[in-house]
Coordinates of C-alpha atoms and ligand atoms in Angstrom, one line a residue:
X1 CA 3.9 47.6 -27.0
X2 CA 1.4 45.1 -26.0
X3 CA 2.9 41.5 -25.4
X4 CA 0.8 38.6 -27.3
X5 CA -1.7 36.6 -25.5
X6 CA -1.7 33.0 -24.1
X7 CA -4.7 32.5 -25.9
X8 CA -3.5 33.8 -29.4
X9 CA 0.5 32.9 -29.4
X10 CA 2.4 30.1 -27.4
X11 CA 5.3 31.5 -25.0
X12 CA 8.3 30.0 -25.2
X13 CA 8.7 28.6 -21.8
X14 CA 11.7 29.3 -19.1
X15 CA 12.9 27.5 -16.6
X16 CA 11.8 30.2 -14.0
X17 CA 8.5 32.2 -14.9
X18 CA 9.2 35.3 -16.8
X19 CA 6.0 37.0 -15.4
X20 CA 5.4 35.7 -11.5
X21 CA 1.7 37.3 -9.8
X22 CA 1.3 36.6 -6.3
X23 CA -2.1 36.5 -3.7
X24 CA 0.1 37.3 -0.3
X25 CA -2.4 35.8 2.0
X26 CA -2.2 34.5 6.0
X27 CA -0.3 37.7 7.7
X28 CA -3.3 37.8 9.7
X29 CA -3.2 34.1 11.2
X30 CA 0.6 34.4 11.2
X31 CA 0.2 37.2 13.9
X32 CA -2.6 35.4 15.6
X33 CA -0.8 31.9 16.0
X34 CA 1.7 33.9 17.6
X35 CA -0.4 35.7 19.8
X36 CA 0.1 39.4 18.1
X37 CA -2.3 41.8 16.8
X38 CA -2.6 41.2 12.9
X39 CA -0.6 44.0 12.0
X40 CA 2.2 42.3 13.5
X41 CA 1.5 39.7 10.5
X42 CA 1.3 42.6 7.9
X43 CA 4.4 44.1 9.2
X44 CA 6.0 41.0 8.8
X45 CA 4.3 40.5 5.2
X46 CA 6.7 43.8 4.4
X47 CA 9.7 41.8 4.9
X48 CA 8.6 38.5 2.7
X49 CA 8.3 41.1 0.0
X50 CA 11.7 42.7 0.7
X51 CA 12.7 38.8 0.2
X52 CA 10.7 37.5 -2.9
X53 CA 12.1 41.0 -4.7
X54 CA 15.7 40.1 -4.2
X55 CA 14.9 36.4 -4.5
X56 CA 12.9 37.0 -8.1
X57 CA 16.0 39.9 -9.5
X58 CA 18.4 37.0 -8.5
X59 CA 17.0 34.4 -10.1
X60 CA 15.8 36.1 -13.5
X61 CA 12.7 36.5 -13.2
X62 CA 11.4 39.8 -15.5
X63 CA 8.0 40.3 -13.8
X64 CA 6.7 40.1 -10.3
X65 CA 2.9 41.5 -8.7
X66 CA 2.4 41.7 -6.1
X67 CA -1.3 41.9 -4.7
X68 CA -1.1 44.2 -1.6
X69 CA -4.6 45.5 -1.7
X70 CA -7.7 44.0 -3.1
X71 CA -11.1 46.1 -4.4
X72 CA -12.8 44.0 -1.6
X73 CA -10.3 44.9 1.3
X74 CA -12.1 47.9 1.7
X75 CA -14.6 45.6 3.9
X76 CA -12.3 45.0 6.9
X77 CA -12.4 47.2 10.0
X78 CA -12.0 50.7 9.8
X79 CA -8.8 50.7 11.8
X80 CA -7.0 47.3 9.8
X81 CA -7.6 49.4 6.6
X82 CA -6.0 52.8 8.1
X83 CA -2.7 50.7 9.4
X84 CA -2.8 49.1 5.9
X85 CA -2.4 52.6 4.1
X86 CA 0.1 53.9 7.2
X87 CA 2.0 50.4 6.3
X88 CA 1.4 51.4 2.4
X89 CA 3.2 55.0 3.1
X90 CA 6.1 53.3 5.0
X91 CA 6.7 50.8 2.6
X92 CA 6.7 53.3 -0.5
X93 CA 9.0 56.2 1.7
X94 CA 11.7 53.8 2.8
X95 CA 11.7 51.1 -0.1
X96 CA 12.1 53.4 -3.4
X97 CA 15.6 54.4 -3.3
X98 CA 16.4 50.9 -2.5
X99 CA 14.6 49.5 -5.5
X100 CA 16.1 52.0 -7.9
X101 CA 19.4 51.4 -6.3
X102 CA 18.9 47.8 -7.8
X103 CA 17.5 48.7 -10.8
X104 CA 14.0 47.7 -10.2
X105 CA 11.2 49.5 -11.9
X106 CA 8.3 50.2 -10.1
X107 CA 4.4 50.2 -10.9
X108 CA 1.1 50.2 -8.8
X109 CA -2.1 49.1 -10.7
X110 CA -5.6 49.6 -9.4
X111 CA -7.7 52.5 -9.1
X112 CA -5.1 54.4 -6.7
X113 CA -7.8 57.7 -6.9
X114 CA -9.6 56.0 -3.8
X115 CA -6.6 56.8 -1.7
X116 CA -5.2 59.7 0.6
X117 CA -3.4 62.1 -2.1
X118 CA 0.2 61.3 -0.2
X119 CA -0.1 57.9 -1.2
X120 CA -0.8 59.2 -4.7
X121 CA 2.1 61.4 -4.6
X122 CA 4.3 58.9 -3.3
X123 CA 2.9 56.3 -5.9
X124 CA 3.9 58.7 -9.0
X125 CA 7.2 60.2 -8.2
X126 CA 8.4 56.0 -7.3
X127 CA 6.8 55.1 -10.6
X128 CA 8.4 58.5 -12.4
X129 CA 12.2 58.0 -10.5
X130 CA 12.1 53.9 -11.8
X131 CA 10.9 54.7 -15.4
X132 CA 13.9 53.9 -17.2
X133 CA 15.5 50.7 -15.1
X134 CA 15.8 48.2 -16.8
X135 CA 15.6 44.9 -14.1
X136 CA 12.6 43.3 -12.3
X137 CA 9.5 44.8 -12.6
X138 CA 7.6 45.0 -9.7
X139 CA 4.2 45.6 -10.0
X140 CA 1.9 46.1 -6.9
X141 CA -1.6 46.0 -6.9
X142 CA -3.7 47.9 -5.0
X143 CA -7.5 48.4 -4.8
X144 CA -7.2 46.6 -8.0
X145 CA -9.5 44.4 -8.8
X146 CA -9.9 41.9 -12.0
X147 CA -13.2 43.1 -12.6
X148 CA -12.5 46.5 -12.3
X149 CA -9.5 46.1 -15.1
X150 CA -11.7 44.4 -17.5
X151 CA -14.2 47.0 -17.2
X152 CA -12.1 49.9 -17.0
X153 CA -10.4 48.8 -20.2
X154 CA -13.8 48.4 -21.8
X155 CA -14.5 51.6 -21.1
X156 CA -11.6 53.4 -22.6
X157 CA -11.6 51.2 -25.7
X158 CA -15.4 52.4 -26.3
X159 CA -14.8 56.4 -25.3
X160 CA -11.8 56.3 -27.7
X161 CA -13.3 53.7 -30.2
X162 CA -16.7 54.3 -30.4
X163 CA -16.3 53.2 -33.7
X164 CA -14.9 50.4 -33.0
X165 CA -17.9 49.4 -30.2
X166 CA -21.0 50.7 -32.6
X167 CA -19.3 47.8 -35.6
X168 CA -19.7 45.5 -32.5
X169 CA -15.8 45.0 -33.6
X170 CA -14.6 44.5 -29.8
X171 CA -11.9 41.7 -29.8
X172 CA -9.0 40.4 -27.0
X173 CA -6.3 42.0 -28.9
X174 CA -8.3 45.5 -28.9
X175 CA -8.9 45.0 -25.8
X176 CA -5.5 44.0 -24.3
X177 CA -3.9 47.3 -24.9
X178 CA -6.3 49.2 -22.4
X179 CA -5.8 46.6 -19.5
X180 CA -3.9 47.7 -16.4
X181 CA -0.9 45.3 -17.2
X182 CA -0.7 45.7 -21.1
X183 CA 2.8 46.5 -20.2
X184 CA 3.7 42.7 -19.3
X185 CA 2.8 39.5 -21.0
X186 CA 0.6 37.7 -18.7
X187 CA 1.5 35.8 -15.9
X188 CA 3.1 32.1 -16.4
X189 CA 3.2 31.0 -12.5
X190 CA 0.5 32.5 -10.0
X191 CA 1.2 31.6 -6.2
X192 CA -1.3 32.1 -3.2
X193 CA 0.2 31.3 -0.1
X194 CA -2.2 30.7 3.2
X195 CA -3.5 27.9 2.0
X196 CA -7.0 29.0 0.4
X197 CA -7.8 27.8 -3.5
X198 CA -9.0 30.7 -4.8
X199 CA -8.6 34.1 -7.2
X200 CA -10.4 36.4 -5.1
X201 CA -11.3 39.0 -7.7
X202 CA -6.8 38.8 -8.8
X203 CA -5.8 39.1 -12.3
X204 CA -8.6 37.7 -14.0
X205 CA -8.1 38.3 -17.7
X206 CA -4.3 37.7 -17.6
X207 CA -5.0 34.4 -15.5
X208 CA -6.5 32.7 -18.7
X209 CA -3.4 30.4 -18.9
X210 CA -1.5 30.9 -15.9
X211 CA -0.1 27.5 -13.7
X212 CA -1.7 27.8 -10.4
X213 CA 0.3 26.5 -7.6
X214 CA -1.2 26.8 -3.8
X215 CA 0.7 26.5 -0.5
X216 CA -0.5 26.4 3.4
X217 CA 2.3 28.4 3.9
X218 CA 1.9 31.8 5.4
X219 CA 2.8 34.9 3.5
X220 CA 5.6 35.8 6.6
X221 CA 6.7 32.2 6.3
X222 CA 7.2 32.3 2.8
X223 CA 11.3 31.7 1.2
X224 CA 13.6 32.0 -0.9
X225 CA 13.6 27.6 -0.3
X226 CA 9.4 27.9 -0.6
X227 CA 10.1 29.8 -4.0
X228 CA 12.4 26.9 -5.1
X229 CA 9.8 24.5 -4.6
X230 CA 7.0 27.0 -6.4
X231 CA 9.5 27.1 -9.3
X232 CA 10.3 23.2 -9.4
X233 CA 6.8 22.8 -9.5
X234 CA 6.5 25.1 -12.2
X235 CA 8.9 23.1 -14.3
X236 CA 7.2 20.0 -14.0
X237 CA 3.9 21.8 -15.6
X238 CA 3.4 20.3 -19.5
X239 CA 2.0 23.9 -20.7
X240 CA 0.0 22.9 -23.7
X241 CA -2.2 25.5 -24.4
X242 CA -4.8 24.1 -25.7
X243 CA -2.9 21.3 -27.6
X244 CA -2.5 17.4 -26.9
X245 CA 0.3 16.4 -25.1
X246 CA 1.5 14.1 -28.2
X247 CA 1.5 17.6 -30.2
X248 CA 4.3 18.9 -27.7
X249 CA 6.4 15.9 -28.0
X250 CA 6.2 16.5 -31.8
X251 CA 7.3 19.8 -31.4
X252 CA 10.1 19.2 -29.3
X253 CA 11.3 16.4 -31.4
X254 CA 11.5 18.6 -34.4
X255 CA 13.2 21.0 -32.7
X256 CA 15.8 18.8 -31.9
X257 CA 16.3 17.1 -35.1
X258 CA 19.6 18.7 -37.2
X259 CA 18.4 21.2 -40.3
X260 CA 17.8 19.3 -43.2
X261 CA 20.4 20.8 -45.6
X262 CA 22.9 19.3 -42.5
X263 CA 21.5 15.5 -43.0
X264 CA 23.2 14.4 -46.9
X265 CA 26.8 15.1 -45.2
Ligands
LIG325 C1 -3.1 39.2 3.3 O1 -3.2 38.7 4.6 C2 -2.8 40.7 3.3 C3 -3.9 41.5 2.9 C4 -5.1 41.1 2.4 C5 -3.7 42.9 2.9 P1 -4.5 38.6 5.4 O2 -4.7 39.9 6.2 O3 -5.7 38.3 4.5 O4 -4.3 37.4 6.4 P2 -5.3 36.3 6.8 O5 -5.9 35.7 5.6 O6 -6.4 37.0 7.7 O7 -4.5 35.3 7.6
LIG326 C1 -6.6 38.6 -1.2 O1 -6.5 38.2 0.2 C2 -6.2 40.0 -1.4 C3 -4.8 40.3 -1.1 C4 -3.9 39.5 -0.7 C5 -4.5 41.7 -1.2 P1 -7.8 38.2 1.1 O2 -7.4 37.6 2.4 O3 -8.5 39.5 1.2 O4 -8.7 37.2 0.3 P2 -10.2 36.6 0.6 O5 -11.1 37.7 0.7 O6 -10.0 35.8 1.9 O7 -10.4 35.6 -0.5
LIG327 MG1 -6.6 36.6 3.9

């Protein structure tokens, strides 16, 4: 099933975002300001996600990505990248049977073909052992990219449409189906911690009409009390969706106001 899109369908809002994507940025100054090789920092980055998973199942949220891996991080040294994919392994060997111990299902996006075949391995049999749990999803991307999603969908849609492409009848909801997170509905609250204001190639299409919130905080040095103040923000947010605020209060009024066949007595 595809879920509806923010631009086609309003979501009935939460008081904690049902679908929570986060740019884990800074383990590299974190390590630095303490004097420690950046892996230190990424090592650390390990634990925060340990944290925001437990934190997120807690608190109900149904969705949480992760972005662990971006098409462009393939620029960095040689030997950053390798400990990334060593940390990658790690993660995926020991983690696993802890997440399916607490019903969490697991599921990598990006174009994992790029990497050595043992993270492959280790990629499907997580994603095969989770299939059925039905709590948090956790979603890691890696060498995804947002331009690589769009155009990998467009791709498909047209090898198995070309029908569809040669009536020039491409539209979002044909679309949707073929992108790499048709699985969830798109995201309500995107965070970036380290303290940059930017997407850097994240989940571009499914962004459309996300709530943006940045912090200066460091990926290690973000909490359970950090996620608090992310979600309070959150709350605070008028989503309107392309409507006027005055529409909103008109909305909620009437949904307030006591049926009609109740009002005679
Ligand atoms: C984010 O932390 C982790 C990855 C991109 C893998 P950085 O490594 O980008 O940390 P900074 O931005 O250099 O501090
Ligand atoms: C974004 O972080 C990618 C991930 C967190 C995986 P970067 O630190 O690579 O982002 P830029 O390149 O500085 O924007
Ligand atoms: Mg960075």
């Amino acid at each position: 099933m595809t879920h509806p899109s923010s631009t086609r369908t309003v979501p009935v809002p939460g008081s904690v975002p049902s679908h929570l994507a986060i740019i884990m940025d800074g383990n590299g100054r974190w390590a630095r300001q303490r004097g420690l090789p950046r892996f230190a920092g990424h090592q650390r980055g390990v634990e925060s996600v340990r944290r925001m998973v437990r934190a997120c199942s807690e608190r109900g949220v149904r969705y949480l990505t992760l972005f662990a891996f971006s098409t462009e991080n393939w620029r960095r040294p040689a030997d950053e990248v390798a400990l990334l994919m060593q940390l990658f392994i790690a993660a995926l060997t020991s983690e696993v049977r802890k997440l399916h111990r607490n019903g969490v299902r697991l599921r990598v996006v990006g174009d994992t073909s790029r990497f050595d075949p043992k993270i492959q391995s280790l990629v499907e049999s997580g994603e095969r052992l989770t299939e059925n749990n039905t709590g948090l999803t956790l979603t890691i991307a890696a060498n995804y990219g947002g331009r690589w999603d769009i155009l990998q969908a467009f791709a498909r849609l047209c090898r198995e449409h070309p029908d569809v492409a040669e009536r020039d009848e491409i539209t979002e909801s044909r679309l949707a189906p073929y992108l790499s997170m048709a699985y969830a509905p798109e995201p309500d609250l995107f965070v970036r911690t380290g303290g940059e204001s930017r997407v850097s190639n994240f989940l571009l299409w499914q962004l459309a009409y996300t709530e943006l919130y940045f912090t200066d905080l460091l990926w290690p040095d973000f909490d359970e009390a950090a996620l608090e103040t992310a979600f309070a923000w959150y709350r605070a947010r008028e989503r309107r969706f392309g409507r006027t605020s005055e529409q909103l209060g008109e909305e909620t009024r009437a949904a307030a106001r006591p049926p009609a066949r109740a009002a005679g007595g």
